[in-house]
Coordinates of C-alpha atoms in Angstrom, one line a residue:
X1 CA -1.0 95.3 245.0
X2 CA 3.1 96.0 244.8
X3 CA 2.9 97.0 248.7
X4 CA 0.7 93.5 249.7
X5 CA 2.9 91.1 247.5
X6 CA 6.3 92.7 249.4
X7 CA 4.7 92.2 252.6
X8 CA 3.9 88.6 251.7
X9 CA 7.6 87.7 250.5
X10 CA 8.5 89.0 253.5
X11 CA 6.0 87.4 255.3
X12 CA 6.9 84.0 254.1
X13 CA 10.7 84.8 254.2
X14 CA 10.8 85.4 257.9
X15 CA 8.6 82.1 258.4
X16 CA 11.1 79.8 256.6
X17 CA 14.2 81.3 258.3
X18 CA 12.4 81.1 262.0
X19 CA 11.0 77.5 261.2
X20 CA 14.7 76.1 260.1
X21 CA 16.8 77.8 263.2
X22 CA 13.8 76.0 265.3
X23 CA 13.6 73.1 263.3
X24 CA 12.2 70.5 266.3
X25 CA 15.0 67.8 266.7
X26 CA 14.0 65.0 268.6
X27 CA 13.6 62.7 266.0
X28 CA 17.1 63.3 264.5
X29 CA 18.4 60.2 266.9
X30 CA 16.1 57.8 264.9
X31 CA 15.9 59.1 261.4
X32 CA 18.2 59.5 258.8
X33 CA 16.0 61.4 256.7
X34 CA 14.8 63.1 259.3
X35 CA 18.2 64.3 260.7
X36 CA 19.2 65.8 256.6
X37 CA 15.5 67.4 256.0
X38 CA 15.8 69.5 260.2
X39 CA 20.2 70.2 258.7
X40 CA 18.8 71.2 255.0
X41 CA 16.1 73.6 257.0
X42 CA 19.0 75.1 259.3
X43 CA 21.5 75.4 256.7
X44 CA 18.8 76.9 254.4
X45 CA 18.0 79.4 257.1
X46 CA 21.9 80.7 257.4
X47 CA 22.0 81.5 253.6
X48 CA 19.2 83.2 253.6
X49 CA 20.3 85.4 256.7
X50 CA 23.6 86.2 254.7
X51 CA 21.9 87.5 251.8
X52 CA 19.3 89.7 253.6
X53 CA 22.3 90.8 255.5
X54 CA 24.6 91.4 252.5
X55 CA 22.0 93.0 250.6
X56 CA 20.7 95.6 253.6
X57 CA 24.6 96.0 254.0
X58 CA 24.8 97.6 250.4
X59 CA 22.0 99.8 250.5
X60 CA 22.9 101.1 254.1
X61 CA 26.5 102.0 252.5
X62 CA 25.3 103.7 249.7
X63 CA 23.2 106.1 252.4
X64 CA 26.5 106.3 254.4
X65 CA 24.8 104.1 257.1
X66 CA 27.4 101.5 257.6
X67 CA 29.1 102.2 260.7
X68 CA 28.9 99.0 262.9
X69 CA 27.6 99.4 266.4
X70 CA 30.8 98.7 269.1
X71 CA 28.1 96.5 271.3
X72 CA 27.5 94.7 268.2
X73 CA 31.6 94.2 267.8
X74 CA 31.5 92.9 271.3
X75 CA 29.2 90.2 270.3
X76 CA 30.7 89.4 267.2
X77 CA 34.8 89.1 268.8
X78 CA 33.2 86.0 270.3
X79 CA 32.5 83.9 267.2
X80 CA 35.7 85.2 265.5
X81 CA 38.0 84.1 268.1
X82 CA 36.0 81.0 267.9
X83 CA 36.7 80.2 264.6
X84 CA 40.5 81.2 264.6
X85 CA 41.3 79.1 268.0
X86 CA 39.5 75.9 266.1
X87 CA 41.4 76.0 263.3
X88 CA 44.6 76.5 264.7
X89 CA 43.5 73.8 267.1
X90 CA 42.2 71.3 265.0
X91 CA 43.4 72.1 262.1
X92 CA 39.8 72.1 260.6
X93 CA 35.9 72.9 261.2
X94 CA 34.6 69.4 259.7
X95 CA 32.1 69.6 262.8
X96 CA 31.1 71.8 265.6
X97 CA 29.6 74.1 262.5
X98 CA 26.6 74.9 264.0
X99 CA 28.2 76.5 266.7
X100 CA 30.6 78.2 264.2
X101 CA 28.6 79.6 262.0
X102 CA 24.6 78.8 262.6
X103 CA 25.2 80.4 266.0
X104 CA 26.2 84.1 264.6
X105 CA 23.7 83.6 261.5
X106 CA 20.7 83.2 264.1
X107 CA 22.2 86.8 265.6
X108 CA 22.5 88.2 262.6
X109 CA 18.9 87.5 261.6
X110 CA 17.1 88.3 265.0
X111 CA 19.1 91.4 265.4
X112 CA 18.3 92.7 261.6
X113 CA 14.9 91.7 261.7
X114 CA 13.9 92.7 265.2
X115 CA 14.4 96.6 264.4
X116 CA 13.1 96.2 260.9
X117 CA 9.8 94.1 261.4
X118 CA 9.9 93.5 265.3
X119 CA 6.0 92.8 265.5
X120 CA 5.6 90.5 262.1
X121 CA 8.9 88.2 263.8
X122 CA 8.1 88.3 267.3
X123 CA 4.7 87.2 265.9
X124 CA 6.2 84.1 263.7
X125 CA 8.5 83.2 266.7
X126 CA 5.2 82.9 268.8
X127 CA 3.1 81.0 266.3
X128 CA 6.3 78.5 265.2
X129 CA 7.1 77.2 269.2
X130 CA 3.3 77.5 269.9
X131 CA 2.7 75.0 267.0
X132 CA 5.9 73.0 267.8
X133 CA 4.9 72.7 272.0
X134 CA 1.5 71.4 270.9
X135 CA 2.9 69.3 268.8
X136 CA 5.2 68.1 271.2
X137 CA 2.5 67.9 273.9
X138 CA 0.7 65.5 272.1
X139 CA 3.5 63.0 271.2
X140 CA 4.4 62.8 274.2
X141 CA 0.7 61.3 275.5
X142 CA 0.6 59.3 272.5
X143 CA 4.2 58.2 272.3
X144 CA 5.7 58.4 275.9
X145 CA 8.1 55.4 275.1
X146 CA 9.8 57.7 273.0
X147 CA 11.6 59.6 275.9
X148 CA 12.1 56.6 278.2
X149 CA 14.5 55.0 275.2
X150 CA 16.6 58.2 273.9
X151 CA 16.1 60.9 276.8
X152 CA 14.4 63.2 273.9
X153 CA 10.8 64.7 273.4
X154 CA 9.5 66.0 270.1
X155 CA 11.6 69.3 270.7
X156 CA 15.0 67.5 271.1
X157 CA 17.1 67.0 274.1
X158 CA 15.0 66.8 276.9
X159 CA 18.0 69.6 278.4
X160 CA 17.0 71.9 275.5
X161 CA 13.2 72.3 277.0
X162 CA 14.0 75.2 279.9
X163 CA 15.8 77.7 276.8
X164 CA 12.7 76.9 274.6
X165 CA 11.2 77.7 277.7
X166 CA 12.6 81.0 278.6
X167 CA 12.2 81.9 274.7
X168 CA 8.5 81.1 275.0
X169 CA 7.8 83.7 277.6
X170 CA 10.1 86.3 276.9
X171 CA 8.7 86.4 273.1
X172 CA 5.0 86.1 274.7
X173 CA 5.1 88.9 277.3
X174 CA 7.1 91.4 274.8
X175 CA 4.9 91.1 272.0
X176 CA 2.1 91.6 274.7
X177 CA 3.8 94.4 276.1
X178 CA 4.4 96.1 273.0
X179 CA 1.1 95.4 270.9
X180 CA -1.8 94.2 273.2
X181 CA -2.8 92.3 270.6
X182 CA -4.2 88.3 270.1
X183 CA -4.3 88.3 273.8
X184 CA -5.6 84.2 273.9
X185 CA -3.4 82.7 271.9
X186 CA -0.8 84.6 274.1
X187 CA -2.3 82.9 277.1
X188 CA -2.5 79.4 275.1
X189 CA 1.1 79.7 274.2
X190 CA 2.1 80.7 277.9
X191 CA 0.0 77.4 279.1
X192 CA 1.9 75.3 276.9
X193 CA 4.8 76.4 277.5
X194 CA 4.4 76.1 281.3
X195 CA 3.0 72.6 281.0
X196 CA 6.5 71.6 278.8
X197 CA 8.4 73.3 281.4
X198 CA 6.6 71.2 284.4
X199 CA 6.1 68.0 282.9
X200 CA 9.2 67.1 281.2
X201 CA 11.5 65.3 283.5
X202 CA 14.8 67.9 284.1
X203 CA 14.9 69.8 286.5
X204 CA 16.1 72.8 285.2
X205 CA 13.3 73.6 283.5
X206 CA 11.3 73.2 286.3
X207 CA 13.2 75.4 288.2
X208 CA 13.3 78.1 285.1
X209 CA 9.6 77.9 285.5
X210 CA 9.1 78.7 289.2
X211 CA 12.5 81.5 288.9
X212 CA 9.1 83.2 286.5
X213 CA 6.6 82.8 288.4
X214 CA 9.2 84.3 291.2
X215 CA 9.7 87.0 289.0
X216 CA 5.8 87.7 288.3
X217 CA 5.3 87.6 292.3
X218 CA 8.3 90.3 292.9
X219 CA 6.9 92.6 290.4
X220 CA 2.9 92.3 291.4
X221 CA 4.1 92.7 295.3
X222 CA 6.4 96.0 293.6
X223 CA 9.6 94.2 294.8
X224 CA 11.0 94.7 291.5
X225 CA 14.4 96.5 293.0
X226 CA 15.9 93.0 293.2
X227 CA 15.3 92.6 289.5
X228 CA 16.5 96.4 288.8
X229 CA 20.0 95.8 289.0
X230 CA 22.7 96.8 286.1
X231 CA 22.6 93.4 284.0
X232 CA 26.7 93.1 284.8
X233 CA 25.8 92.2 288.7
X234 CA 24.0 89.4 287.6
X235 CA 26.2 88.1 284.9
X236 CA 29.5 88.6 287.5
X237 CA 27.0 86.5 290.1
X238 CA 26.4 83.8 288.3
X239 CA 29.9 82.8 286.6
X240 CA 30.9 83.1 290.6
X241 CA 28.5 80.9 291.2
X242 CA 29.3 78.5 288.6
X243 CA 33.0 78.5 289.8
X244 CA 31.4 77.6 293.2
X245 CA 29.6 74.9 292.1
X246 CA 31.8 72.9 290.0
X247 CA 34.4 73.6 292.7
X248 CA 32.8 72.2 295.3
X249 CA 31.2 69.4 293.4
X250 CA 34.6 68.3 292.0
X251 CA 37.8 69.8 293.6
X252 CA 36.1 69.7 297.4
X253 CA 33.4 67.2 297.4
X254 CA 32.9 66.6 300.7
X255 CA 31.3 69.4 301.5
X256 CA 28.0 69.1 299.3
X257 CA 28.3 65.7 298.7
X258 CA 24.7 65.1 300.1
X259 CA 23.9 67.6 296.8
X260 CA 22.2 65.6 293.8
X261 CA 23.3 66.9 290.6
X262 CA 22.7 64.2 288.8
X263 CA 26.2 62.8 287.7
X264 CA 27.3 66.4 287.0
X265 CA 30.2 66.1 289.1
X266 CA 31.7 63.5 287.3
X267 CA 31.4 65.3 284.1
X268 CA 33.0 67.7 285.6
X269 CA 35.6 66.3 286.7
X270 CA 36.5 65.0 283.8
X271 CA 36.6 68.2 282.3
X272 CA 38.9 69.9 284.0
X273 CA 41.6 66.9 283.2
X274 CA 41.1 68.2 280.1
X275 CA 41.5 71.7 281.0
X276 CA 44.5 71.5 283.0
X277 CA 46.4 69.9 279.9
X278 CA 45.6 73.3 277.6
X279 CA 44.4 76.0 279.6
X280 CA 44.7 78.8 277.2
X281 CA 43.5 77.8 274.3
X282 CA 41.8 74.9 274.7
X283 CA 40.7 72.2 272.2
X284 CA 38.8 73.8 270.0
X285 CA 35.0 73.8 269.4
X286 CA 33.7 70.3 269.3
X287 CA 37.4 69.2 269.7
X288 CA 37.2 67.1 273.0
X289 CA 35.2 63.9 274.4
X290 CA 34.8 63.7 278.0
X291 CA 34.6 60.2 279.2
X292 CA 32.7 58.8 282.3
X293 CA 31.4 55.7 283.9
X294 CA 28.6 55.6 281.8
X295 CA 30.0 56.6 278.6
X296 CA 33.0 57.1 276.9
X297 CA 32.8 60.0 274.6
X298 CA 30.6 63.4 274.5
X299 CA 31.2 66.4 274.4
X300 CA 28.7 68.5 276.3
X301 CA 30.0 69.6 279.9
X302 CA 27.0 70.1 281.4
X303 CA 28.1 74.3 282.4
X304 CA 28.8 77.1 280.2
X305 CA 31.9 78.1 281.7
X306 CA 33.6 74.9 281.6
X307 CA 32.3 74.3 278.0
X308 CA 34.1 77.5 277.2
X309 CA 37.4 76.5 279.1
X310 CA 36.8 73.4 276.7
X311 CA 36.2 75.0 273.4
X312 CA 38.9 78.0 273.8
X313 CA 40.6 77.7 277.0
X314 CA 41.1 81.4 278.9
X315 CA 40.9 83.1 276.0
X316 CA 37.6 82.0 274.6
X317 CA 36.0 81.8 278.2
X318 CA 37.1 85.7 278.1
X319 CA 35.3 86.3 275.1
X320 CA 32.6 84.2 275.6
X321 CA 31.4 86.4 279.0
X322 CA 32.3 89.7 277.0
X323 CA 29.8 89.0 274.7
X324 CA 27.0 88.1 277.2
X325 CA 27.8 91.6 278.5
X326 CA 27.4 93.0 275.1
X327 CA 24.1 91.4 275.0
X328 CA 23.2 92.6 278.1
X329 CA 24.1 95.8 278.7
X330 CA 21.6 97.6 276.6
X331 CA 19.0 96.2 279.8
X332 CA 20.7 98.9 282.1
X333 CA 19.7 101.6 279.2
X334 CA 15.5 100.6 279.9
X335 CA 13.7 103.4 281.3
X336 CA 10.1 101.2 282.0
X337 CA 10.3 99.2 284.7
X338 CA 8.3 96.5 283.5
X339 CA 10.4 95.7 280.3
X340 CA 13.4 96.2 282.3
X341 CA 12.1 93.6 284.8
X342 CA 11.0 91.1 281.9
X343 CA 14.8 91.4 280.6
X344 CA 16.8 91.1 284.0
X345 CA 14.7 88.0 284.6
X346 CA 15.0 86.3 281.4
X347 CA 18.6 87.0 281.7
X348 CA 18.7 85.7 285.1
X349 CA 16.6 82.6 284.2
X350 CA 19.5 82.0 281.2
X351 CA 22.1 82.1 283.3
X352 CA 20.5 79.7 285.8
X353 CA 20.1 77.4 282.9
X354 CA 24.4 77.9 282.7
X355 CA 25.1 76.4 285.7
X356 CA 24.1 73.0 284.9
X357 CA 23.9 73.0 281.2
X358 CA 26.1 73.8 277.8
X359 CA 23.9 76.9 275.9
X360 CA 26.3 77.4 273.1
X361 CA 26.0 73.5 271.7
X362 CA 22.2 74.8 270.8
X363 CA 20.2 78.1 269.1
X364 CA 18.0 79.2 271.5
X365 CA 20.6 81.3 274.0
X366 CA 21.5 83.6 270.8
X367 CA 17.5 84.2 270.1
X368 CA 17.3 85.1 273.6
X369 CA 20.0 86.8 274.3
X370 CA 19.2 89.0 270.5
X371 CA 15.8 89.7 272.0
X372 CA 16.9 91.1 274.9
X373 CA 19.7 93.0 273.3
X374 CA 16.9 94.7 271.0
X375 CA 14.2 95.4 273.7
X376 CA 15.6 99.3 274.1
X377 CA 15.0 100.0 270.6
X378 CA 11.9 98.5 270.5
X379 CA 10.2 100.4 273.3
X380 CA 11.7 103.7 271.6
X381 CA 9.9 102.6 268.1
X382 CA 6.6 101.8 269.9

């Protein structure tokens, strides 16, 4: 009875943490009460994950356990220098906290309980977005209004759908990989998840969806070399090819000007005004507004890289990149080609996603990027 009532705490534990870190936002924009019940969740979630963490921490020091893994340093410098080059920017944290300190909590928690209970979270993560992409599915045929007026869908941010999307399938095929187990609701939650992908209007997540499918066709015709790369080639690709882009969209127009990026450019370009003003350190996290024809103050560049030249300048753009390589690098360690296939392309399809959109303002990149991270230990426990 002992052993079923711990597993049921635990249970419920892991449910309430996963719910508030993917508490569904889009209704935040017209509901006060909504926006301080989906905050209380989150911020109920991070306490939680600091006092599993703290009390696992005592009990691995008392068994002389408590040596912390340099990959896992890596990760952490980034959030650290974070913090630091905001205050001695602003002078403060009064916002930008949920990049501060929600981010590293949802690390924390994945990372902990990935190699402690990998099947019973992988299996909560699953069940909450399946529940939440109905959900959202069916608002949006009863409700389509709602997205004309704010550009949001149940989930949030329309631009948020393509991470829930690359969560949704990386969780699905992993935990079907590992366990071969509740093999329809699997296929449900795939469906679902392909259906928000291909019917919400942004066309990253469109393109997230077909870069899968690409995946699924390279590995079925045994092309799966070009997904077998060490992880580094493809992170070192795609920051080139973001300086390439917002280069040529901004600095030398001309030459892709027939490109639609819809308004990126001028984003952009107002972003590196910015930059050029405090290159090293930057503004700060949440520290900035960019200004365009259309509006006059956000703070969301619309690329990781220049969101990071934002937020820290050099030096946080430095860290930033270290830590998606600290993240990554345990992928070049996977011996099974088909999990090593599932990770490169996840990883790939995340960084696709950085091109055009700002990762670190939102959850999901961490969840990913602690999944993947995790994999290696995972497939030595099976």
């Amino acid at each position: 009875m002992k052993k079923s009532h711990s597993l049921s705490v635990q249970t419920i534990f892991i449910y309430v943490v996963v719910i508030g870190f993917l508490f569904p936002r889009g209704y935040n924009e017209i509901s006060d009460i909504y926006r301080k019940v989906c905050s209380v969740a989150m911020w109920l979630s991070v306490l939680l994950t600091w006092l599993q963490w703290f009390k696992c921490s005592k009990i691995k020091n008392k068994l002389g356990e408590g040596k912390i893994e340099g990959s896992v340093l890596q990760i952490g410098l980034y959030f650290i220098f974070a913090i630091i080059i905001t205050i001695i920017i602003r002078q403060n944290i009064s916002s930008g906290l949920q990049q501060l300190l929600a981010a590293p909590s949802v690390c924390t928690f994945m990372i902990l309980n990935i190699r402690r209970k990998p099947k019973k979270l992988l299996n909560t993560i699953v069940n909450v977005l399946c529940f939440e992409l109905t959900i959202n599915a069916f608002i949006m045929l009863l409700q389509p209004d709602f997205y004309g007026v704010y550009h949001m869908i149940f989930l949030g941010h329309i631009q948020v759908v393509s991470q829930y999307g690359v969560l949704s399938i990386l969780t699905a095929i992993l935990y079907w990989l590992l366990y071969h187990d509740k093999k329809k609701k699997l296929i449900y939650f795939l469906v679902i998840t392909l259906y928000t992908m291909l019917t919400t209007d942004t066309e990253a997540a469109v393109f997230t969806a077909a870069g899968f499918l690409i995946a699924l066709i390279i590995y079925k015709w045994k092309w799966f070399r070009l997904l077998m790369f060490r992880s580094e080639v493809y992170v070192f690709f795609m920051v080139a090819m973001s300086v390439i882009v917002v280069y040529f969209s901004t600095v030398n127009a001309g030459l892709i000007s027939y490109i639609d990026i819809n308004g990126r450019n001028f984003v952009w370009q107002s972003a590196l005004v910015k930059i050029k003003l405090h290159p090293i350190l930057g503004y700060g996290i949440d520290g900035v507004l960019l200004s365009t024809f259309w509006s006059k103050g956000f703070n969301y560049a619309h690329n990781q890289l220049v969101q990071n030249l934002l937020d820290g300048g050099l030096v946080l753009a430095f860290a930033f990149w270290t830590m998606i390589l600290g993240f990554a690098k345990n992928i070049n360690k996977i011996k099974i080609v088909r999990y090593k296939v599932l990770c490169n392309a996840s990883l790939m399809a995340l960084l696709f996603i950085m091109l055009f959109d700002s990762t670190t303002l939102y959850i999901y990149m961490y969840m990913i990027l602690s999944i993947i991270f995790s994999v290696r230990k995972l497939i030595q426990k099976k």
